[in-house]
mmCIF file of C-alpha atoms in Angstrom:
data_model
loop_
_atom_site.group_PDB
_atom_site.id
_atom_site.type_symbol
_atom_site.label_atom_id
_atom_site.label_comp_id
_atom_site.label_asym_id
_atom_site.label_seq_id
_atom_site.Cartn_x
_atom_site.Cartn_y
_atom_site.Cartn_z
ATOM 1 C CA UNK A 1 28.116 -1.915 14.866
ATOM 2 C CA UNK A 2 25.277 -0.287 13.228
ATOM 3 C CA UNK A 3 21.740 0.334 14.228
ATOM 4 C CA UNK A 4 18.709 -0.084 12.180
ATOM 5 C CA UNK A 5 15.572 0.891 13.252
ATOM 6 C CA UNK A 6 12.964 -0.111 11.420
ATOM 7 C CA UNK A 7 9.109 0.865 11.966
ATOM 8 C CA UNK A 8 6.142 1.218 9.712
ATOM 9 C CA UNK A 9 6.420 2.573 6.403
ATOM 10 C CA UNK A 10 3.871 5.685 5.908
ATOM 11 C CA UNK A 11 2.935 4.690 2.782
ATOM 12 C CA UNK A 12 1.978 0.806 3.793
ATOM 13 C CA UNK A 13 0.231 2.456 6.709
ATOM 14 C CA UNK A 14 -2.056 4.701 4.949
ATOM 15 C CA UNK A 15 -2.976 1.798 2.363
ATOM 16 C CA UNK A 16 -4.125 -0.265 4.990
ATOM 17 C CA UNK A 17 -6.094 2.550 6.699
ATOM 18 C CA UNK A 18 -7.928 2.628 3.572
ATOM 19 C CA UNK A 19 -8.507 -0.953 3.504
ATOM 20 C CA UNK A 20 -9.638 -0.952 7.300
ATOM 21 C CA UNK A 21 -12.153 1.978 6.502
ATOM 22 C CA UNK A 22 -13.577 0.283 3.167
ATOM 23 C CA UNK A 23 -13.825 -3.748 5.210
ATOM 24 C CA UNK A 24 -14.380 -3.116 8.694
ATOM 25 C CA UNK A 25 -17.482 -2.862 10.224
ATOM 26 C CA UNK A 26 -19.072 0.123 12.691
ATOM 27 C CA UNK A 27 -17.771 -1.064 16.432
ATOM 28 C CA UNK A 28 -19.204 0.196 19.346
ATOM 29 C CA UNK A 29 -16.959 0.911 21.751
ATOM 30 C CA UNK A 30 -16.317 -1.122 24.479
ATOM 31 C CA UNK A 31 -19.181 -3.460 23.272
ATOM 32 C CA UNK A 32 -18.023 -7.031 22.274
ATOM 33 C CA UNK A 33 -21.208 -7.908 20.672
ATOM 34 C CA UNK A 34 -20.479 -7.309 16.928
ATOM 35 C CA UNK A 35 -23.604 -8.893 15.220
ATOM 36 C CA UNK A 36 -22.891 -7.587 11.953
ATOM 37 C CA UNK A 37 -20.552 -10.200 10.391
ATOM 38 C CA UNK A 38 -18.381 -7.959 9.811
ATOM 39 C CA UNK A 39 -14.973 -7.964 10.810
ATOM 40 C CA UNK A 40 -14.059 -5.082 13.353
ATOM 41 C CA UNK A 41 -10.941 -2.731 11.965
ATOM 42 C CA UNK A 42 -8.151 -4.541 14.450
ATOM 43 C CA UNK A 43 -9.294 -7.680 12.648
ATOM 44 C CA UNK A 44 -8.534 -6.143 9.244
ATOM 45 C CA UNK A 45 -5.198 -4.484 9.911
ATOM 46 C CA UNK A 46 -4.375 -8.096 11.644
ATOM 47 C CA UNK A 47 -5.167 -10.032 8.141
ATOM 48 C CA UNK A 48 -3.786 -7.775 5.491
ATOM 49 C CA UNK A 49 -0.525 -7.063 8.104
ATOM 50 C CA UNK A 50 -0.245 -11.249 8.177
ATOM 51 C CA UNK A 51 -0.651 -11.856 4.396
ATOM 52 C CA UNK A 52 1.953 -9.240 3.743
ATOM 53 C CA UNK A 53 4.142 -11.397 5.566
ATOM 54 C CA UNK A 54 3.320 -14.161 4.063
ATOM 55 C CA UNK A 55 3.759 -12.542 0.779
ATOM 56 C CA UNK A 56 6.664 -11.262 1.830
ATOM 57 C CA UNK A 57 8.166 -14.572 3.271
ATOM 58 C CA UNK A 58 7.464 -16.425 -0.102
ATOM 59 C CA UNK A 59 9.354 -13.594 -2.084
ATOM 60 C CA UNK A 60 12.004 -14.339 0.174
ATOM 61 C CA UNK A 61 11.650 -18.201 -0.406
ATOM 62 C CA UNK A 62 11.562 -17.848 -4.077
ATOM 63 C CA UNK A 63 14.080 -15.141 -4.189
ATOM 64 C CA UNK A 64 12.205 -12.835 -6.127
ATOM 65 C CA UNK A 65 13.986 -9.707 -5.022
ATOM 66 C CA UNK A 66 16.036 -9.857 -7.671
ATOM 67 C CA UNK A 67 13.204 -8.818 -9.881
ATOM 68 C CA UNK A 68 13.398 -5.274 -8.531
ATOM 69 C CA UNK A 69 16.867 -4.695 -10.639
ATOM 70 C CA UNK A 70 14.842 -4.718 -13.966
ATOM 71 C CA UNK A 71 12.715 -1.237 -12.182
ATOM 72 C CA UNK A 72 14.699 1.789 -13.722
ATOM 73 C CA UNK A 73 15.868 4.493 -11.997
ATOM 74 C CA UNK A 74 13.186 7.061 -13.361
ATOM 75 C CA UNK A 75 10.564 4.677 -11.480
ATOM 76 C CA UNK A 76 11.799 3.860 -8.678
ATOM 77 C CA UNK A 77 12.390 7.671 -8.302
ATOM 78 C CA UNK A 78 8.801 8.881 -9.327
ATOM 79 C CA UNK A 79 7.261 6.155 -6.832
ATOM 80 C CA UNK A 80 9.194 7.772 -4.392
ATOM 81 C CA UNK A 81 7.999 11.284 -4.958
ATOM 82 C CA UNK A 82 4.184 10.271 -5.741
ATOM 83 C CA UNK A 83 4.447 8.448 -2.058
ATOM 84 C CA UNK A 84 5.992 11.524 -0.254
ATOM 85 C CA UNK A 85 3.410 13.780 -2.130
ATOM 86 C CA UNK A 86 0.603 11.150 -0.963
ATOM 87 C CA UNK A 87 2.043 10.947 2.941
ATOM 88 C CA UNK A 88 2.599 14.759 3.179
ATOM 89 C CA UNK A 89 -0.942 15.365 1.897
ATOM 90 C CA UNK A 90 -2.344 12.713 4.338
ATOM 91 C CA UNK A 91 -0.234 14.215 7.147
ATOM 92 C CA UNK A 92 -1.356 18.149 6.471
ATOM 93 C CA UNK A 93 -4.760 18.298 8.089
ATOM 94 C CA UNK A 94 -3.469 16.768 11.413
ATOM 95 C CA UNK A 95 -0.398 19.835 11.152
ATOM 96 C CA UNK A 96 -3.276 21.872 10.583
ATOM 97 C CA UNK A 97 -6.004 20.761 12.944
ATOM 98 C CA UNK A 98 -8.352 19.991 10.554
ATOM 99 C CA UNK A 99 -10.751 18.040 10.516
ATOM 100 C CA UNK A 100 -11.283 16.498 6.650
ATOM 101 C CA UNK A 101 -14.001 14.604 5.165
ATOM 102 C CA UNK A 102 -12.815 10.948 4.123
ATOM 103 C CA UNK A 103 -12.280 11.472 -0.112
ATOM 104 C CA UNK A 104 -12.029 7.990 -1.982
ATOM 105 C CA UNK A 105 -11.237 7.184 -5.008
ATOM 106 C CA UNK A 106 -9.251 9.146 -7.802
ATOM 107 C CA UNK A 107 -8.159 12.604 -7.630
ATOM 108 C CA UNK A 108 -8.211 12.401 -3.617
ATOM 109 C CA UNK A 109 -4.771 14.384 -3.090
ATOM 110 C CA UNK A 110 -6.511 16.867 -5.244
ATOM 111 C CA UNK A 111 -9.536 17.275 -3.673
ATOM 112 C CA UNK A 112 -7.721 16.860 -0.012
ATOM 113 C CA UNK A 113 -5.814 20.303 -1.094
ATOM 114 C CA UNK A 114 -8.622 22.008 -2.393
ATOM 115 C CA UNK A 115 -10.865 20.904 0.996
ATOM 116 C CA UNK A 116 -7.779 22.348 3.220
ATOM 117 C CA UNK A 117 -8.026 25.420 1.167
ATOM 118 C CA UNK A 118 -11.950 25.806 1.781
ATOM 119 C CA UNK A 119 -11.328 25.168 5.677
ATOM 120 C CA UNK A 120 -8.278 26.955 5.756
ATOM 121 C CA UNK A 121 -9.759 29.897 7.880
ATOM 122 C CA UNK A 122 -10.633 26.788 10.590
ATOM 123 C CA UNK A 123 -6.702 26.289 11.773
ATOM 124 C CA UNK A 124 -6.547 25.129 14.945
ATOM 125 C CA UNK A 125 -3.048 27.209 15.679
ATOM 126 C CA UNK A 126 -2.352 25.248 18.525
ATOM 127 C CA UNK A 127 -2.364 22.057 16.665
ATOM 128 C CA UNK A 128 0.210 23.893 14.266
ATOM 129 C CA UNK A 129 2.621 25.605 16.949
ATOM 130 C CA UNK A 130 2.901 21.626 18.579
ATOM 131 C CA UNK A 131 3.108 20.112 15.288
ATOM 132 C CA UNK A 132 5.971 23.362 14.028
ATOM 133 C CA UNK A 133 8.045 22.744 17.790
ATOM 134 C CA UNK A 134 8.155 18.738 16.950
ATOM 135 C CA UNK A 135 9.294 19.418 13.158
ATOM 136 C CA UNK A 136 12.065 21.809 14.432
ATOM 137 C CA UNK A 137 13.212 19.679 16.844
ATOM 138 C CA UNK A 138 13.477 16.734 14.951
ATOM 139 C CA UNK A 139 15.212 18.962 12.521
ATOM 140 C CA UNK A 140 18.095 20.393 14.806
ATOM 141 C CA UNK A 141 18.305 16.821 16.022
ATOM 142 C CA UNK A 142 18.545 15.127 12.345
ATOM 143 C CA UNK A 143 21.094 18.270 11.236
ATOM 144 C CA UNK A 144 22.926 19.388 13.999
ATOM 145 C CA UNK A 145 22.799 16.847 16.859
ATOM 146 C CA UNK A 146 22.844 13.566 14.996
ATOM 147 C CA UNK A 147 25.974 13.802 13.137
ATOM 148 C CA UNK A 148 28.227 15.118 16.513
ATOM 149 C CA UNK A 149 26.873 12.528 18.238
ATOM 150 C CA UNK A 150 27.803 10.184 15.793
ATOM 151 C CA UNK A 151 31.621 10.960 16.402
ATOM 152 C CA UNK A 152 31.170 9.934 20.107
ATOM 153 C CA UNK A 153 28.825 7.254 20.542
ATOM 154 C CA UNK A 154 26.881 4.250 18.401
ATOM 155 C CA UNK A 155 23.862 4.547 20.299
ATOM 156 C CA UNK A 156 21.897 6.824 18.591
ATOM 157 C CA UNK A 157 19.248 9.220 20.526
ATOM 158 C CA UNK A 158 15.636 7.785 19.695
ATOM 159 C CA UNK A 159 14.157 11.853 19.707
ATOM 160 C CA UNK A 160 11.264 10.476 17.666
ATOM 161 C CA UNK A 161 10.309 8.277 21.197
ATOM 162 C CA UNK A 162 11.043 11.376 22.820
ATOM 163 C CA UNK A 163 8.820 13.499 20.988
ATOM 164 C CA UNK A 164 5.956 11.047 21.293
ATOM 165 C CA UNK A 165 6.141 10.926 25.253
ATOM 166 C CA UNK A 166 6.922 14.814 25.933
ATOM 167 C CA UNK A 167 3.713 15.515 23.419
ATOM 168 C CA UNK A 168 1.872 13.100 25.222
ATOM 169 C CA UNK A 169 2.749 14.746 28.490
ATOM 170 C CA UNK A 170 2.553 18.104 27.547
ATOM 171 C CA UNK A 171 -0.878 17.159 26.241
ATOM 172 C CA UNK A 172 -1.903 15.308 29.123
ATOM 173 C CA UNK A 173 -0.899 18.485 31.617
ATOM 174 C CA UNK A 174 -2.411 21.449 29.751
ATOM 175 C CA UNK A 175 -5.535 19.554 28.618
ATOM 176 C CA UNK A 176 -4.382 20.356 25.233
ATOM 177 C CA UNK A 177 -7.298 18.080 23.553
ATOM 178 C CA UNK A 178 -10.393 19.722 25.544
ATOM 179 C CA UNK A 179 -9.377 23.360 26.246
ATOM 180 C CA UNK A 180 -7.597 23.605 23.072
ATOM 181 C CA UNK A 181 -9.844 20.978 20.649
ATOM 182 C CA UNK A 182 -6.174 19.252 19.408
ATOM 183 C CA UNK A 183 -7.182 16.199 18.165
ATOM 184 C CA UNK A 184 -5.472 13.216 20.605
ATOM 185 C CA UNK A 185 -5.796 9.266 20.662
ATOM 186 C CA UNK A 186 -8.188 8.203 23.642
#
């Protein structure tokens, strides 16, 4: 018996940020009186996340995963890199605890590098001991952990839901977002 866990892919995730930011209307918060006509950023996460499905579905249907054989290796492999380059990039201001103006359009990894350079004086080191303690536990656990564990039991350890609550706690205990100014979700 084998687990798979599957969750959001970073790179999906990011490209429909960018589509939330560029369609979805200023909302107020807590106000349900959007006058604007436009639609409000849950709204436009909730379409393109349902028409990937569909898309998805009909691929299925039509069996057109079998067009994916004619992608070479070389591809396949530098999609893979430019999408880790593009998620580690997005990903390094919050490890920081910087805060980065949005940069559309070409060139943005670029100029995202050469903005955390310019604000690199502006760490927030608290931000980057937290986000350092997560990456080293998920390390030991991915290295070390993991594969004994694997001997002994199927079930794996989820220490990525583990992670999420203890930061969450820790966060919520020491005040870590006013006393400290680490960015958390409200």
């Amino acid at each position: 018996m084998e687990f798979r866990i599957i969750g959001t892919f970073a790179v999906v995730s990011i490209m429909v940020g960018k589509l939330v930011i560029k369609y979805a209307g200023e909302e107020a918060a807590g106000v349900d009186s959007d006058t604007s006509g436009m639609p409000t950023a849950i709204e436009v996460a909730t379409i393109v996340s349902f028409m990937t499905g569909i898309y998805l579905l009909v691929f299925y249907v039509f069996r057109l995963g079998v067009v994916s054989t004619l992608l070479s290796d070389v591809l396949v492999s530098g999609f893979t890199t430019g999408c880790a380059i593009h998620v580690f990039t997005s990903q390094l201001k919050d490890v920081l605890g910087l805060s980065l103006p949005q940069i559309p359009g070409y060139f943005d990894v670029v100029l995202t590098f050469y903005e955390l350079i310019n604000r690199i004086s502006h760490v927030n080191w608290m931000a980057c001991s937290i986000s350092a303690v997560a990456i080293i536990v998920l390390l030991i656990n991915n290295e070390l952990i993991k594969p004994r564990l694997a001997k002994i039991t199927i079930v794996p350890i989820p220490i990525e839901l583990i992670a999420v609550v203890s930061g969450t706690l820790v966060s919520t205990h020491w005040n870590l977002g006013k006393d400290w100014n680490v960015k958390t979700i409200a």
